[in-house]
Coordinates of C-alpha atoms and ligand atoms in Angstrom, one line a residue:
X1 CA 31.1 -8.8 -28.2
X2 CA 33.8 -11.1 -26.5
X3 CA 35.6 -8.2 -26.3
X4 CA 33.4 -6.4 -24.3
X5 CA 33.0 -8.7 -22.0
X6 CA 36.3 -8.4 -21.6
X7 CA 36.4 -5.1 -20.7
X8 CA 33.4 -5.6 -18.2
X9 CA 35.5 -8.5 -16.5
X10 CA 38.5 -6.5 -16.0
X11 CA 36.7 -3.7 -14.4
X12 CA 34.6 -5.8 -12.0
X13 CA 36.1 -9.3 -11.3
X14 CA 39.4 -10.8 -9.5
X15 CA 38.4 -8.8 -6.2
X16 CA 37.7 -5.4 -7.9
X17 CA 35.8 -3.0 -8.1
X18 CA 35.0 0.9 -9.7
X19 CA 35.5 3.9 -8.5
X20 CA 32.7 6.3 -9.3
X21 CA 34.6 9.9 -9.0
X22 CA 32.2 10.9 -12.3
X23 CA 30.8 13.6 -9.5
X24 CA 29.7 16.4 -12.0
X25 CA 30.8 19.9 -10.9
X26 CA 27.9 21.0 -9.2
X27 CA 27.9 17.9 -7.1
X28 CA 31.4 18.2 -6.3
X29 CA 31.6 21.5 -5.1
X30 CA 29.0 20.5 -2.6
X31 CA 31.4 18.0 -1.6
X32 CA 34.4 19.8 -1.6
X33 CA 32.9 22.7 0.0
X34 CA 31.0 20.6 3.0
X35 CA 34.8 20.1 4.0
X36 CA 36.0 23.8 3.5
X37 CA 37.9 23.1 0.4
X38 CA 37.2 26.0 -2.3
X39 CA 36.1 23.9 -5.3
X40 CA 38.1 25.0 -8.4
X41 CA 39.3 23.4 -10.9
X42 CA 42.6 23.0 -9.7
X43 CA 41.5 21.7 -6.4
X44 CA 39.0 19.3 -8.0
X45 CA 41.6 17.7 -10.4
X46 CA 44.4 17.7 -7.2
X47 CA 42.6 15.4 -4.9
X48 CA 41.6 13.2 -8.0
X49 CA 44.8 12.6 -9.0
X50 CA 46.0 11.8 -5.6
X51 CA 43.3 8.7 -5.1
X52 CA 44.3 7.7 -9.3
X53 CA 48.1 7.7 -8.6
X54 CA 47.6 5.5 -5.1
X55 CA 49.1 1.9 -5.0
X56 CA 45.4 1.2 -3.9
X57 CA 44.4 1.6 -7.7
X58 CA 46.8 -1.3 -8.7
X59 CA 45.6 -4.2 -6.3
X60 CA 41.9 -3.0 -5.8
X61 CA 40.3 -1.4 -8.8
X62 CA 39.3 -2.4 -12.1
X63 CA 37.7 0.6 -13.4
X64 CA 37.3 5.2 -12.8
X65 CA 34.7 6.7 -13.6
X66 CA 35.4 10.2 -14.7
X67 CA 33.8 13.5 -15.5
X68 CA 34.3 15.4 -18.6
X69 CA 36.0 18.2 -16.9
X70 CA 38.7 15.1 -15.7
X71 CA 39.3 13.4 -18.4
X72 CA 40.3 16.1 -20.8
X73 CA 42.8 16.9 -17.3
X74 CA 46.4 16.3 -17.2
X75 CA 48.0 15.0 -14.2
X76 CA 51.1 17.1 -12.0
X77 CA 53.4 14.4 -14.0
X78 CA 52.2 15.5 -17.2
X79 CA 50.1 12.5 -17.8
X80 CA 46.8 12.3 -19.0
X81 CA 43.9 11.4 -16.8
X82 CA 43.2 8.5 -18.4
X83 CA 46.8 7.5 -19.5
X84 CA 47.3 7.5 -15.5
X85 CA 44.4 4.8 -14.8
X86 CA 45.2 2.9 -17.8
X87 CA 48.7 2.8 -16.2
X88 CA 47.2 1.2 -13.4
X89 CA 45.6 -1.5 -14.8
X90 CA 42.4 0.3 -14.7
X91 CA 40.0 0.7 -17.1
X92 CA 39.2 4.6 -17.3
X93 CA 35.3 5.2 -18.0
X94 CA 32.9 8.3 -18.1
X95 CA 29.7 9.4 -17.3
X96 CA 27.7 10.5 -20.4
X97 CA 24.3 11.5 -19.3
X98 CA 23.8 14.9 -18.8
X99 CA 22.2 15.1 -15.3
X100 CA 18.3 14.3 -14.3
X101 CA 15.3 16.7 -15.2
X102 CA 12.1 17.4 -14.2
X103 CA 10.1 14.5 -15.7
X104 CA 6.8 16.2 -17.9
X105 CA 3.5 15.1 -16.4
X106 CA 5.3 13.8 -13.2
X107 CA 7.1 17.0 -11.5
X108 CA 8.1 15.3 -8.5
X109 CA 10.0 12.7 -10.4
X110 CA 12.8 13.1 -12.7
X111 CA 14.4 11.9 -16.4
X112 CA 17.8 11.6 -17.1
X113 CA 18.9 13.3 -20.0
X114 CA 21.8 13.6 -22.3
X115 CA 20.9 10.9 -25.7
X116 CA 20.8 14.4 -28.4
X117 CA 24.5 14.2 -29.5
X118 CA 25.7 11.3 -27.6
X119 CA 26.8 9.1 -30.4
X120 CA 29.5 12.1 -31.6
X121 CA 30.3 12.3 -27.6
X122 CA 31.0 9.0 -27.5
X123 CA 33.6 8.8 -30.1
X124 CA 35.2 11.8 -28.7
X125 CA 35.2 10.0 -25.1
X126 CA 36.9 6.4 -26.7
X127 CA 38.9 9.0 -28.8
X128 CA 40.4 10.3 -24.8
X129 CA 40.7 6.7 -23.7
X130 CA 37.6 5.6 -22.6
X131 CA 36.2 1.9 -22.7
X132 CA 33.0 2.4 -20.5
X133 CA 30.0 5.2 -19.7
X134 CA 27.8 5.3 -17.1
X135 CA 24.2 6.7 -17.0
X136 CA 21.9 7.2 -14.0
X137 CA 18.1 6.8 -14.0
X138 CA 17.0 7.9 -10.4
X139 CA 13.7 6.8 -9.0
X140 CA 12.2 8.0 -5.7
X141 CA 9.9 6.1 -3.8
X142 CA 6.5 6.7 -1.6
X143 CA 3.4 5.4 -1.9
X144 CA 2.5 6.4 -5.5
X145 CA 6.0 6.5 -6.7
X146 CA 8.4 6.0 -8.8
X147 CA 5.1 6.3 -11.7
X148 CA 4.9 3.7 -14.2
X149 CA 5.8 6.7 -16.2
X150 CA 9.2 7.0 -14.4
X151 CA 9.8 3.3 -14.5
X152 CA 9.3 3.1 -18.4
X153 CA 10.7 6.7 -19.6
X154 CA 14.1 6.0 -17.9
X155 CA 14.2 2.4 -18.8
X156 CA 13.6 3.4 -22.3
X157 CA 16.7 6.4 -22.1
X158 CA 18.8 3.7 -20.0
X159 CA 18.6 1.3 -23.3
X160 CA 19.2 3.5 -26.1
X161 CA 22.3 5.0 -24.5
X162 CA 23.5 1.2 -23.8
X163 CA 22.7 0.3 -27.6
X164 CA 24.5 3.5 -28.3
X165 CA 27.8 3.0 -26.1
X166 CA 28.1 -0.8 -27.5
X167 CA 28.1 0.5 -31.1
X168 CA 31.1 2.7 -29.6
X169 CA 33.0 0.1 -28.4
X170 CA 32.5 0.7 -25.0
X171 CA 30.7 -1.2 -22.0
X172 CA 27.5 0.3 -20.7
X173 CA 27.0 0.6 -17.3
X174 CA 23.4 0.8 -16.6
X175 CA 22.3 2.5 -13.5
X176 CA 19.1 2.5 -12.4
X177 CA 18.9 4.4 -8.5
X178 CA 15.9 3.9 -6.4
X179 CA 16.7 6.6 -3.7
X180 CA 17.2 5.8 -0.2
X181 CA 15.1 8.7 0.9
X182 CA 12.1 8.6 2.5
X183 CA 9.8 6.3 5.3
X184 CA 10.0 3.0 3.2
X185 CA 10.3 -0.2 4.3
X186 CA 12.6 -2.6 2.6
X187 CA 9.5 -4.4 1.1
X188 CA 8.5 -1.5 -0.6
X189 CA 12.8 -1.2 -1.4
X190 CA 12.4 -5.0 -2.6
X191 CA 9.1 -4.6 -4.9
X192 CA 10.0 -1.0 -6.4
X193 CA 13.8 -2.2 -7.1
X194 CA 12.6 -5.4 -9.2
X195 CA 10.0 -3.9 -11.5
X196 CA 12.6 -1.0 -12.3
X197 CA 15.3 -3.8 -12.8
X198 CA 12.7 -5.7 -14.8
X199 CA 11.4 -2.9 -17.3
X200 CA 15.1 -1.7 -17.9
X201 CA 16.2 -5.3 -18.9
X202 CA 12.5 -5.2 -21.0
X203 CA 14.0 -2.6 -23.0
X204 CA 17.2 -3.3 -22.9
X205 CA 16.1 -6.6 -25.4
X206 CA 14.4 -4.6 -27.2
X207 CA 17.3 -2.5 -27.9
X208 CA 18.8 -5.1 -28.8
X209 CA 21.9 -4.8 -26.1
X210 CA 24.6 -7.5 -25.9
X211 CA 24.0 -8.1 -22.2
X212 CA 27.4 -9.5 -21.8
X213 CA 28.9 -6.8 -22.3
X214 CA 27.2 -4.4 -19.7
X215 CA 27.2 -4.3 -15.9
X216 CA 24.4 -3.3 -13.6
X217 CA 24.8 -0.7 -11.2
X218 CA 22.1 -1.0 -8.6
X219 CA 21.1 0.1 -5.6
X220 CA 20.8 -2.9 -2.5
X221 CA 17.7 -3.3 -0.8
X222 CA 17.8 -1.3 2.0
X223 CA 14.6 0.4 3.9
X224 CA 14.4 4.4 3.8
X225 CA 16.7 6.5 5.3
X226 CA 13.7 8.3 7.8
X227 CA 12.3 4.7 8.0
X228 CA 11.9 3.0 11.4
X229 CA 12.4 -0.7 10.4
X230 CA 15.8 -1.7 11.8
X231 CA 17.3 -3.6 9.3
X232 CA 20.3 -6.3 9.9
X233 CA 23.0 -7.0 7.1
X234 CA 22.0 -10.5 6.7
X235 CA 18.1 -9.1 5.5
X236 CA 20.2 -6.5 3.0
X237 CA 22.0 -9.8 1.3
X238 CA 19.0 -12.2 1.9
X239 CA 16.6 -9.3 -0.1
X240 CA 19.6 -7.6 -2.3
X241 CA 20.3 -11.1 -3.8
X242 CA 16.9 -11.9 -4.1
X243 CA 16.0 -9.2 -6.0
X244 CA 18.9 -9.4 -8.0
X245 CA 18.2 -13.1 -8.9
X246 CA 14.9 -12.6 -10.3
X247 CA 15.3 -9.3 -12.5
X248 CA 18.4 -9.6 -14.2
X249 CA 19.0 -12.2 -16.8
X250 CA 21.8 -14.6 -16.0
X251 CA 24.0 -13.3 -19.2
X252 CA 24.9 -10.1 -17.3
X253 CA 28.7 -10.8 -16.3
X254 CA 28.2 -8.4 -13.1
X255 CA 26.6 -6.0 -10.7
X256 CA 28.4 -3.1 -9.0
X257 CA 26.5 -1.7 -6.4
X258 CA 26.5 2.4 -5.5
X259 CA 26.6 3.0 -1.8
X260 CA 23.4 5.7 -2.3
X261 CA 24.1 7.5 1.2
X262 CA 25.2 4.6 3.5
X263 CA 28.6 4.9 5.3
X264 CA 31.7 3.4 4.5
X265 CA 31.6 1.0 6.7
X266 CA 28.2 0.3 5.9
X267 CA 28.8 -0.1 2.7
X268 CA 31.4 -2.6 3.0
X269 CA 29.4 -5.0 5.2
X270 CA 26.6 -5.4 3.4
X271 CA 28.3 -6.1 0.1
X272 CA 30.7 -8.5 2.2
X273 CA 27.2 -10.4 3.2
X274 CA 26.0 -10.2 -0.2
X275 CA 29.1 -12.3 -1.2
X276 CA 29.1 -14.3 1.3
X277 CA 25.2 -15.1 0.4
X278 CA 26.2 -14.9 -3.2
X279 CA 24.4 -17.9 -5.2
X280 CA 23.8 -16.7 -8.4
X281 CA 26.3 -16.4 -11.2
X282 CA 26.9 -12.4 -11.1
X283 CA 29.9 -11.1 -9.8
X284 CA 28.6 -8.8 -7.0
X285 CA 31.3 -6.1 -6.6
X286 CA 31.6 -2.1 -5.5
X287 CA 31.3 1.4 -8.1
X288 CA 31.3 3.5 -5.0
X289 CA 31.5 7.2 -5.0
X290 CA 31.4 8.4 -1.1
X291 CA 32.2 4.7 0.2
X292 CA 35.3 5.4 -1.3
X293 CA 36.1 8.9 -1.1
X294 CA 34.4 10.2 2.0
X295 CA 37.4 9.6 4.8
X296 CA 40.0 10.6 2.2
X297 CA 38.5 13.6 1.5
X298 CA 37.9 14.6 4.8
X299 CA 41.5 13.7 5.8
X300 CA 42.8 15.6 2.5
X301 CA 41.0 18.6 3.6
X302 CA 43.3 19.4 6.4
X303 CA 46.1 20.0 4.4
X304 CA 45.7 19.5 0.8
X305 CA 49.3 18.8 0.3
X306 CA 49.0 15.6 2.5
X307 CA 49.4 13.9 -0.4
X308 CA 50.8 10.5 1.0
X309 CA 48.7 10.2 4.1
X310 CA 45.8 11.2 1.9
X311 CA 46.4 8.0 -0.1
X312 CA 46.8 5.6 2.9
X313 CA 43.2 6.5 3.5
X314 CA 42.3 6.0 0.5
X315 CA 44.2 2.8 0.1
X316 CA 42.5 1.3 3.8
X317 CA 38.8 2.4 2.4
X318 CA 39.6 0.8 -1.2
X319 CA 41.3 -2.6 0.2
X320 CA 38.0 -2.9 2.1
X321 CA 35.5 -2.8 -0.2
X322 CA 37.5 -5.2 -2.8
X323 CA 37.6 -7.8 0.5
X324 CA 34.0 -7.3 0.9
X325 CA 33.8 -8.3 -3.1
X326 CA 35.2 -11.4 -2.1
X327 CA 33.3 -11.7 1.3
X328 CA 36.6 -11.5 3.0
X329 CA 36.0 -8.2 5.1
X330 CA 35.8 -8.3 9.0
X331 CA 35.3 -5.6 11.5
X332 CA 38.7 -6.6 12.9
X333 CA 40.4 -5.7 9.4
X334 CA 38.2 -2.9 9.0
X335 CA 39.5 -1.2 12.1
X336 CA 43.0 -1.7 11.6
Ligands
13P401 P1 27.6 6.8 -4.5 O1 28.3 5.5 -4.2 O2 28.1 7.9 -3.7 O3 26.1 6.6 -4.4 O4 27.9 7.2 -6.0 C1 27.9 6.3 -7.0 C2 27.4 6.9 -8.2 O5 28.1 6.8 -9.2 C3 26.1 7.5 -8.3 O6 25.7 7.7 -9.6

């Protein structure tokens, strides 16, 4: 077990943080193709390859998290994928669910899938270099919802693929999403977030996971994206931490937020408050996918062989959000 708390220390703590590039291929193609780039393979593993070869990698993350398609990927160099993050002192991970269905006798809601098979995956996936997974419950919220059958069925999945990554040798990043769409306040955010916290860490113990050796990946407390309560980044850390502080047991080493839809910039001031607010034991750090990735991608887009300016970007966004771990980010550096 000591040794997987080692891996989930070098991922999240001396000011860094994950990057979540684990975007499946359906997901990415909308990415790719909101800025005109024609999502093929090629083009997928290109700009990949040019944020995991940055000198941002080195100083600022501690862990990638990859796609299948990715990891069995070779680099331009002739590297492998994950040869190239181990090389810079990352930890390369991968996402292991298998996307999230249509939940039986709750249509609206959803299930994540992917635990028929996932112990052989596994060893294939540690086999190709990896030392953590990720899998993502999502939840959405409204009046009724997320269902107590929402809350338990994806707890339940959440823990058996964590007993089942641990027995692989591998941390478990446990993601549990409540959306940020919809007209909810932050009180709603703060009471929905902690009972699916709770239940996952419920069934988590009776799992029997090694909590030290798995990291949270939560959302903050945020209201709803068509809400109309104005929200300021002290509330976020004052109800984030909250929250945080009275679901998850105190043996978890770590939480890495997502960024769920907020901007950037967003993104890095609220976790920058939550650190600064930080008085619990967990180190609070980033496993952002479009907090990371958004301006790079854009600036890569106009001309995909901007390889070098492409990574500055990327280097600018990542430096951020590993300041804002340590509550060290300002507006000033942010615009420089
Ligand atoms: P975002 O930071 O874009 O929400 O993505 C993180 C992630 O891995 C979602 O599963």
């Amino acid at each position: 077990m000591s040794e997987l708390n080692k891996i989930a220390l070098k991922i999240i703590a001396n000011g860094k943080g994950i990057l979540a590039a684990d975007e499946s291929t359906g997901t990415m193609t909308k990415r790719l193709e909101s800025v005109n780039v024609e999502s093929t393979s090629k083009n997928r593993l290109l700009f990949r390859e040019t944020l995991f070869s940055s000198a941002g990698m080195k100083s600022y993350v501690g862990g990638v998290i990859l796609y299948d398609e990715t990891i069995k990927q070779s680099a331009s160099s002739g590297k492998k994928i994950p040869e190239l993050i181990s090389s810079s002192g990352a930890v390369p991970g991968i996402k292991v669910d298998t996307g999230a269905k249509t939940l039986a006798n709750s249509p609206e809601e959803k299930i994540t899938e992917g635990l028929d098979g996932l112990r052989e995956r596994l060893k294939e996936y540690y086999k190709l270099g990896a030392r953590f997974a990720k899998w993502r419950g999502v939840y959405i919220i409204s009046k009724n919802y997320p269902s107590k059958l929402s809350i338990y069925s994806n707890a339940h999945a959440l823990a058996r693929y964590a007993a089942l990554v641990q027995e692989s040798g591998m941390v478990p990043i446990v993601e549990p999403e409540v959306l940020m769409e919809g007209n909810h306040t932050s009180e709603d955010c703060f009471k929905k977030t902690s009972e699916v916290i709770k239940k996952c860490y419920d069934q988590l113990d009776l799992q029997k996971v090694e909590l030290k050796g798995t990291i949270l990946k939560p959302n903050m407390i945020l209201p709803g994206q068509n809400s109309d309560e104005k929200i300021d980044t002290k509330k976020v850390a004052e109800l984030t931490i909250k929250c945080l502080k009275e679901s998850v047991p105190s043996e978890v080493p770590g939480i890495a937020f997502l960024s769920g839809g907020q901007t950037e910039k967003e993104a890095a001031k609220n976790l920058n408050q939550i650190n600064i607010n930080n008085n619990t034991n967990f180190i609070m750090t980033y496993s952002y996918g479009r907090a990371l990735q958004q301006s790079a991608l854009k600036f890569w887009s106009k001309d995909l062989s901007n390889i070098k300016g492409t990574q500055e970007v990327f280097n600018h966004r990542a430096k951020m959000c590993s300041l804002a771990s340590q509550g060290k980010w300002t507006e000033e550096i942010e615009k420089v």
